């Protein structure tokens, strides 16, 4: 009888603790944790529309859609690229841009739940878009 009570109690504690730290959802605004070869990478996620916008130094370089393929895993698709995001429990993820960071993963952290945008127009957007080319 004592084993049943202890087993029930331990099971209940595990269920409560597991429910306290649910998998975050991809939403809001993410930015590279530090500058990458002098650039800041940003990703704006419009959760309701399933749309993402990628920025480098506040310049829009790509835009596309995404879908959750399984819990915490997302497939990002645009005309320029296709990549996956594996969202960590701390709401961060890694992306890889071959022309930056020697092709090594770039850590992206969540800045907030509100998607970001930039209204400034730049003359050099094509140079920044070229950083996404293979």
Short mmCIF file of N, CA and C in Angstrom, two decimals:
data_model
loop_
_atom_site.label_atom_id
_atom_site.label_comp_id
_atom_site.label_asym_id
_atom_site.label_seq_id
_atom_site.Cartn_x
_atom_site.Cartn_y
_atom_site.Cartn_z
N UNK A 1 0.82 -1.19 0.00
CA UNK A 1 0.00 0.00 0.00
C UNK A 1 0.87 1.27 0.00
N UNK A 2 1.97 1.20 0.77
CA UNK A 2 2.86 2.35 0.86
C UNK A 2 3.51 2.64 -0.49
N UNK A 3 3.87 1.58 -1.24
CA UNK A 3 4.48 1.75 -2.56
C UNK A 3 3.51 2.44 -3.52
N UNK A 4 2.25 2.10 -3.43
CA UNK A 4 1.24 2.70 -4.31
C UNK A 4 1.12 4.20 -4.01
N UNK A 5 1.10 4.55 -2.75
CA UNK A 5 0.99 5.97 -2.38
C UNK A 5 2.22 6.74 -2.85
N UNK A 6 3.40 6.20 -2.62
CA UNK A 6 4.64 6.87 -3.04
C UNK A 6 4.70 6.99 -4.55
N UNK A 7 4.35 5.92 -5.25
CA UNK A 7 4.34 5.94 -6.72
C UNK A 7 3.37 6.99 -7.24
N UNK A 8 2.19 7.07 -6.65
CA UNK A 8 1.18 8.06 -7.06
C UNK A 8 1.68 9.47 -6.78
N UNK A 9 2.28 9.67 -5.63
CA UNK A 9 2.79 10.99 -5.27
C UNK A 9 3.92 11.42 -6.21
N UNK A 10 4.86 10.53 -6.49
CA UNK A 10 5.97 10.85 -7.40
C UNK A 10 5.44 11.13 -8.81
N UNK A 11 4.50 10.33 -9.27
CA UNK A 11 3.91 10.54 -10.60
C UNK A 11 3.22 11.89 -10.68
N UNK A 12 2.50 12.27 -9.64
CA UNK A 12 1.81 13.56 -9.61
C UNK A 12 2.79 14.71 -9.66
N UNK A 13 3.89 14.60 -8.90
CA UNK A 13 4.90 15.66 -8.90
C UNK A 13 5.53 15.80 -10.28
N UNK A 14 5.84 14.70 -10.92
CA UNK A 14 6.42 14.74 -12.26
C UNK A 14 5.47 15.39 -13.25
N UNK A 15 4.20 15.06 -13.20
CA UNK A 15 3.21 15.66 -14.10
C UNK A 15 3.08 17.15 -13.86
N UNK A 16 3.08 17.58 -12.60
CA UNK A 16 2.98 19.00 -12.29
C UNK A 16 4.20 19.75 -12.80
N UNK A 17 5.39 19.20 -12.56
CA UNK A 17 6.61 19.86 -13.02
C UNK A 17 6.69 19.90 -14.53
N UNK A 18 6.28 18.87 -15.20
CA UNK A 18 6.30 18.85 -16.67
C UNK A 18 5.34 19.88 -17.23
N UNK A 19 4.21 20.10 -16.58
CA UNK A 19 3.23 21.07 -17.03
C UNK A 19 3.63 22.51 -16.78
N UNK A 20 4.60 22.74 -15.89
CA UNK A 20 5.03 24.09 -15.56
C UNK A 20 5.99 24.68 -16.58
N UNK A 21 6.59 23.87 -17.41
CA UNK A 21 7.57 24.35 -18.37
C UNK A 21 7.19 23.86 -19.77
N UNK A 22 6.08 24.37 -20.31
CA UNK A 22 5.66 23.89 -21.62
C UNK A 22 6.60 24.38 -22.72
N UNK A 23 6.60 23.70 -23.85
CA UNK A 23 7.40 24.08 -25.00
C UNK A 23 6.92 25.44 -25.50
N UNK A 24 7.83 26.43 -25.61
CA UNK A 24 7.40 27.74 -26.12
C UNK A 24 7.00 27.63 -27.59
N UNK A 25 6.25 28.60 -28.05
CA UNK A 25 5.85 28.69 -29.45
C UNK A 25 6.70 29.75 -30.15
N UNK A 26 6.98 29.51 -31.41
CA UNK A 26 7.73 30.46 -32.22
C UNK A 26 6.83 31.67 -32.45
N UNK A 27 7.24 32.81 -31.88
CA UNK A 27 6.46 34.04 -32.04
C UNK A 27 7.28 35.23 -31.62
N UNK A 28 6.98 36.37 -32.20
CA UNK A 28 7.62 37.60 -31.77
C UNK A 28 8.86 37.95 -32.57
N UNK A 29 9.87 38.44 -31.86
CA UNK A 29 11.06 38.97 -32.51
C UNK A 29 12.31 38.32 -31.92
N UNK A 30 13.16 37.83 -32.78
CA UNK A 30 14.40 37.16 -32.40
C UNK A 30 15.57 37.93 -33.01
N UNK A 31 16.70 37.92 -32.28
CA UNK A 31 17.89 38.59 -32.77
C UNK A 31 19.11 37.75 -32.41
N UNK A 32 20.14 37.85 -33.24
CA UNK A 32 21.37 37.13 -32.92
C UNK A 32 21.87 37.60 -31.56
N UNK A 33 22.37 36.63 -30.80
CA UNK A 33 22.82 36.92 -29.44
C UNK A 33 23.94 37.96 -29.42
N UNK A 34 24.78 37.93 -30.43
CA UNK A 34 25.87 38.91 -30.56
C UNK A 34 26.04 39.21 -32.03
N UNK A 35 26.84 40.21 -32.35
CA UNK A 35 27.03 40.50 -33.77
C UNK A 35 27.81 39.35 -34.42
N UNK A 36 27.47 39.13 -35.67
CA UNK A 36 28.08 38.04 -36.44
C UNK A 36 28.81 38.67 -37.61
N UNK A 37 30.13 38.66 -37.56
CA UNK A 37 30.96 39.32 -38.56
C UNK A 37 30.55 40.78 -38.75
N UNK A 38 30.15 41.43 -37.66
CA UNK A 38 29.74 42.83 -37.71
C UNK A 38 28.27 43.06 -38.05
N UNK A 39 27.51 42.00 -38.23
CA UNK A 39 26.09 42.10 -38.58
C UNK A 39 25.21 41.61 -37.42
N UNK A 40 24.00 42.13 -37.37
CA UNK A 40 22.98 41.61 -36.45
C UNK A 40 21.88 40.97 -37.29
N UNK A 41 21.60 39.71 -37.01
CA UNK A 41 20.58 38.96 -37.72
C UNK A 41 19.29 39.05 -36.90
N UNK A 42 18.17 39.30 -37.57
CA UNK A 42 16.90 39.42 -36.87
C UNK A 42 15.84 38.63 -37.62
N UNK A 43 14.90 38.08 -36.87
CA UNK A 43 13.80 37.32 -37.46
C UNK A 43 12.52 37.74 -36.76
N UNK A 44 11.57 38.22 -37.54
CA UNK A 44 10.28 38.62 -37.02
C UNK A 44 9.26 37.54 -37.38
N UNK A 45 8.53 37.06 -36.38
CA UNK A 45 7.57 35.98 -36.58
C UNK A 45 6.16 36.51 -36.35
N UNK A 46 5.35 36.48 -37.40
CA UNK A 46 3.94 36.87 -37.28
C UNK A 46 3.15 35.58 -37.12
N UNK A 47 2.94 35.21 -35.86
CA UNK A 47 2.38 33.92 -35.49
C UNK A 47 1.00 33.67 -36.11
N UNK A 48 0.14 34.64 -36.07
CA UNK A 48 -1.24 34.44 -36.57
C UNK A 48 -1.28 34.15 -38.07
N UNK A 49 -0.38 34.78 -38.83
CA UNK A 49 -0.36 34.62 -40.29
C UNK A 49 0.62 33.55 -40.75
N UNK A 50 1.43 33.01 -39.83
CA UNK A 50 2.47 32.02 -40.15
C UNK A 50 3.45 32.58 -41.18
N UNK A 51 3.87 33.83 -40.95
CA UNK A 51 4.79 34.54 -41.84
C UNK A 51 6.03 34.93 -41.04
N UNK A 52 7.20 34.84 -41.68
CA UNK A 52 8.43 35.32 -41.07
C UNK A 52 9.07 36.35 -41.99
N UNK A 53 9.78 37.29 -41.38
CA UNK A 53 10.56 38.29 -42.12
C UNK A 53 11.96 38.26 -41.52
N UNK A 54 12.96 38.11 -42.38
CA UNK A 54 14.35 38.07 -41.93
C UNK A 54 15.02 39.40 -42.26
N UNK A 55 15.74 39.91 -41.29
CA UNK A 55 16.46 41.17 -41.43
C UNK A 55 17.94 40.94 -41.13
N UNK A 56 18.79 41.72 -41.78
CA UNK A 56 20.19 41.82 -41.40
C UNK A 56 20.46 43.31 -41.24
N UNK A 57 20.88 43.69 -40.04
CA UNK A 57 21.09 45.11 -39.70
C UNK A 57 19.89 45.97 -40.08
N UNK A 58 18.71 45.51 -39.72
CA UNK A 58 17.44 46.23 -39.92
C UNK A 58 17.00 46.32 -41.38
N UNK A 59 17.67 45.62 -42.27
CA UNK A 59 17.29 45.61 -43.68
C UNK A 59 16.55 44.31 -43.97
N UNK A 60 15.38 44.42 -44.56
CA UNK A 60 14.61 43.22 -44.91
C UNK A 60 15.31 42.49 -46.05
N UNK A 61 15.73 41.24 -45.77
CA UNK A 61 16.45 40.46 -46.77
C UNK A 61 15.66 39.26 -47.27
N UNK A 62 14.61 38.88 -46.55
CA UNK A 62 13.82 37.72 -46.97
C UNK A 62 12.49 37.72 -46.23
N UNK A 63 11.53 37.06 -46.86
CA UNK A 63 10.19 36.95 -46.28
C UNK A 63 9.59 35.65 -46.77
N UNK A 64 8.89 34.95 -45.89
CA UNK A 64 8.28 33.69 -46.30
C UNK A 64 7.26 33.21 -45.29
N UNK A 65 6.92 31.96 -45.40
CA UNK A 65 5.94 31.35 -44.51
C UNK A 65 6.62 30.22 -43.73
N UNK A 66 5.93 29.75 -42.71
CA UNK A 66 6.46 28.65 -41.94
C UNK A 66 5.33 27.76 -41.46
N UNK A 67 5.71 26.54 -41.11
CA UNK A 67 4.76 25.60 -40.54
C UNK A 67 5.45 24.80 -39.45
N UNK A 68 4.69 24.44 -38.44
CA UNK A 68 5.23 23.60 -37.37
C UNK A 68 5.12 22.16 -37.84
N UNK A 69 6.24 21.49 -37.99
CA UNK A 69 6.25 20.12 -38.50
C UNK A 69 6.07 19.10 -37.38
N UNK A 70 6.53 19.44 -36.20
CA UNK A 70 6.28 18.68 -34.98
C UNK A 70 6.52 19.65 -33.83
N UNK A 71 6.21 19.26 -32.62
CA UNK A 71 6.31 20.17 -31.49
C UNK A 71 7.72 20.76 -31.40
N UNK A 72 7.79 22.09 -31.48
CA UNK A 72 9.06 22.79 -31.35
C UNK A 72 9.93 22.81 -32.59
N UNK A 73 9.46 22.24 -33.70
CA UNK A 73 10.24 22.21 -34.94
C UNK A 73 9.43 22.90 -36.05
N UNK A 74 10.11 23.79 -36.77
CA UNK A 74 9.43 24.61 -37.76
C UNK A 74 10.19 24.57 -39.09
N UNK A 75 9.44 24.51 -40.16
CA UNK A 75 10.01 24.57 -41.50
C UNK A 75 9.72 25.96 -42.06
N UNK A 76 10.78 26.70 -42.36
CA UNK A 76 10.69 28.07 -42.88
C UNK A 76 10.95 28.00 -44.39
N UNK A 77 10.04 28.59 -45.18
CA UNK A 77 10.15 28.50 -46.63
C UNK A 77 9.94 29.88 -47.26
N UNK A 78 10.84 30.24 -48.19
CA UNK A 78 10.70 31.47 -48.96
C UNK A 78 11.18 31.20 -50.38
N UNK A 79 11.17 32.21 -51.21
CA UNK A 79 11.70 32.07 -52.57
C UNK A 79 13.21 31.90 -52.56
N UNK A 80 13.90 32.41 -51.54
CA UNK A 80 15.36 32.39 -51.48
C UNK A 80 15.93 31.18 -50.76
N UNK A 81 15.18 30.64 -49.78
CA UNK A 81 15.76 29.62 -48.92
C UNK A 81 14.70 28.76 -48.25
N UNK A 82 15.16 27.65 -47.72
CA UNK A 82 14.34 26.78 -46.89
C UNK A 82 15.24 26.30 -45.75
N UNK A 83 14.77 26.48 -44.52
CA UNK A 83 15.56 26.06 -43.37
C UNK A 83 14.62 25.64 -42.25
N UNK A 84 15.20 24.94 -41.27
CA UNK A 84 14.40 24.49 -40.14
C UNK A 84 14.87 25.18 -38.87
N UNK A 85 13.94 25.31 -37.95
CA UNK A 85 14.22 25.86 -36.63
C UNK A 85 13.79 24.82 -35.62
N UNK A 86 14.70 24.49 -34.71
CA UNK A 86 14.40 23.63 -33.57
C UNK A 86 14.39 24.55 -32.35
N UNK A 87 13.20 24.90 -31.90
CA UNK A 87 13.05 25.85 -30.80
C UNK A 87 13.43 25.19 -29.48
N UNK A 88 14.35 25.82 -28.76
CA UNK A 88 14.78 25.32 -27.45
C UNK A 88 13.79 25.72 -26.37
N UNK A 89 13.88 25.09 -25.22
CA UNK A 89 12.98 25.39 -24.11
C UNK A 89 13.10 26.82 -23.62
N UNK A 90 14.25 27.46 -23.84
CA UNK A 90 14.41 28.86 -23.43
C UNK A 90 14.00 29.83 -24.54
N UNK A 91 13.30 29.32 -25.55
CA UNK A 91 12.76 30.12 -26.67
C UNK A 91 13.87 30.71 -27.53
N UNK A 92 14.96 29.98 -27.68
CA UNK A 92 16.04 30.37 -28.57
C UNK A 92 16.20 29.27 -29.63
N UNK A 93 16.96 29.56 -30.67
CA UNK A 93 17.24 28.57 -31.71
C UNK A 93 18.50 28.98 -32.44
N UNK A 94 18.96 28.13 -33.32
CA UNK A 94 20.15 28.40 -34.13
C UNK A 94 19.75 28.44 -35.61
N UNK A 95 20.36 29.35 -36.34
CA UNK A 95 20.24 29.35 -37.80
C UNK A 95 21.65 29.38 -38.37
N UNK A 96 21.77 28.97 -39.61
CA UNK A 96 23.06 28.97 -40.27
C UNK A 96 22.96 29.76 -41.57
N UNK A 97 23.85 30.72 -41.73
CA UNK A 97 23.99 31.46 -42.98
C UNK A 97 25.42 31.19 -43.44
N UNK A 98 25.56 30.53 -44.57
CA UNK A 98 26.87 30.05 -45.02
C UNK A 98 27.91 31.16 -45.16
N UNK A 99 27.47 32.37 -45.49
CA UNK A 99 28.42 33.46 -45.69
C UNK A 99 28.78 34.19 -44.40
N UNK A 100 28.14 33.83 -43.30
CA UNK A 100 28.42 34.49 -42.03
C UNK A 100 28.83 33.48 -40.98
N UNK A 101 29.66 33.90 -40.05
CA UNK A 101 30.09 33.06 -38.93
C UNK A 101 30.77 31.78 -39.40
N UNK A 102 31.46 31.87 -40.53
CA UNK A 102 32.16 30.71 -41.11
C UNK A 102 31.23 29.52 -41.32
N UNK A 103 29.95 29.80 -41.54
CA UNK A 103 28.98 28.73 -41.76
C UNK A 103 28.55 28.01 -40.49
N UNK A 104 29.00 28.49 -39.34
CA UNK A 104 28.62 27.88 -38.07
C UNK A 104 27.27 28.42 -37.60
N UNK A 105 26.56 27.66 -36.77
CA UNK A 105 25.24 28.11 -36.29
C UNK A 105 25.32 29.43 -35.53
N UNK A 106 24.29 30.22 -35.70
CA UNK A 106 24.15 31.52 -35.04
C UNK A 106 23.03 31.39 -34.03
N UNK A 107 23.31 31.73 -32.78
CA UNK A 107 22.30 31.63 -31.72
C UNK A 107 21.35 32.82 -31.78
N UNK A 108 20.06 32.53 -31.88
CA UNK A 108 19.03 33.56 -31.95
C UNK A 108 18.23 33.53 -30.65
N UNK A 109 18.09 34.70 -30.01
CA UNK A 109 17.35 34.77 -28.76
C UNK A 109 16.08 35.60 -28.95
N UNK A 110 15.07 35.27 -28.18
CA UNK A 110 13.79 35.97 -28.26
C UNK A 110 13.89 37.30 -27.53
N UNK A 111 13.58 38.38 -28.24
CA UNK A 111 13.60 39.72 -27.67
C UNK A 111 12.25 40.07 -27.06
N UNK A 112 11.17 39.54 -27.65
CA UNK A 112 9.83 39.81 -27.16
C UNK A 112 8.80 39.08 -28.00
N UNK A 113 7.56 39.08 -27.53
CA UNK A 113 6.47 38.37 -28.22
C UNK A 113 5.83 39.17 -29.35
N UNK A 114 6.24 40.42 -29.51
CA UNK A 114 5.67 41.27 -30.56
C UNK A 114 6.60 41.25 -31.77
N UNK A 115 6.08 40.94 -32.96
CA UNK A 115 6.92 40.97 -34.17
C UNK A 115 7.47 42.37 -34.40
N UNK A 116 8.67 42.46 -34.93
CA UNK A 116 9.29 43.75 -35.18
C UNK A 116 9.35 44.07 -36.66
N UNK A 117 9.49 45.34 -36.94
CA UNK A 117 9.66 45.80 -38.32
C UNK A 117 10.47 47.09 -38.28
N UNK A 118 11.00 47.48 -39.42
CA UNK A 118 11.80 48.70 -39.52
C UNK A 118 11.29 49.51 -40.69
N UNK A 119 11.09 50.80 -40.48
CA UNK A 119 10.54 51.64 -41.54
C UNK A 119 11.60 52.38 -42.34
N UNK A 120 12.83 52.38 -41.88
CA UNK A 120 13.91 53.07 -42.59
C UNK A 120 14.18 52.38 -43.92
N UNK A 121 14.35 53.18 -44.97
CA UNK A 121 14.70 52.64 -46.27
C UNK A 121 16.21 52.81 -46.48
N UNK A 122 16.83 51.74 -46.97
CA UNK A 122 18.28 51.73 -47.16
C UNK A 122 18.60 51.56 -48.65
N UNK A 123 19.74 52.12 -49.08
CA UNK A 123 20.18 52.01 -50.47
C UNK A 123 20.94 50.72 -50.75
N UNK A 124 21.38 50.04 -49.70
CA UNK A 124 22.28 48.90 -49.86
C UNK A 124 21.63 47.55 -49.54
N UNK A 125 20.33 47.45 -49.68
CA UNK A 125 19.61 46.22 -49.32
C UNK A 125 20.09 45.03 -50.14
N UNK A 126 20.41 45.24 -51.40
CA UNK A 126 20.85 44.13 -52.25
C UNK A 126 22.16 43.51 -51.74
N UNK A 127 23.03 44.33 -51.19
CA UNK A 127 24.28 43.80 -50.61
C UNK A 127 23.98 42.87 -49.44
N UNK A 128 22.99 43.22 -48.65
CA UNK A 128 22.62 42.41 -47.49
C UNK A 128 21.87 41.15 -47.93
N UNK A 129 21.05 41.27 -48.95
CA UNK A 129 20.35 40.08 -49.47
C UNK A 129 21.35 39.07 -50.00
N UNK A 130 22.45 39.55 -50.56
CA UNK A 130 23.49 38.66 -51.10
C UNK A 130 24.12 37.79 -50.01
N UNK A 131 24.03 38.19 -48.76
CA UNK A 131 24.57 37.39 -47.66
C UNK A 131 23.81 36.09 -47.47
N UNK A 132 22.60 36.01 -48.04
CA UNK A 132 21.81 34.77 -47.95
C UNK A 132 22.12 33.80 -49.09
N UNK A 133 22.77 34.30 -50.14
CA UNK A 133 23.06 33.44 -51.29
C UNK A 133 24.01 32.32 -50.90
N UNK A 134 23.83 31.20 -51.56
CA UNK A 134 24.67 30.01 -51.27
C UNK A 134 26.05 30.24 -51.76
#
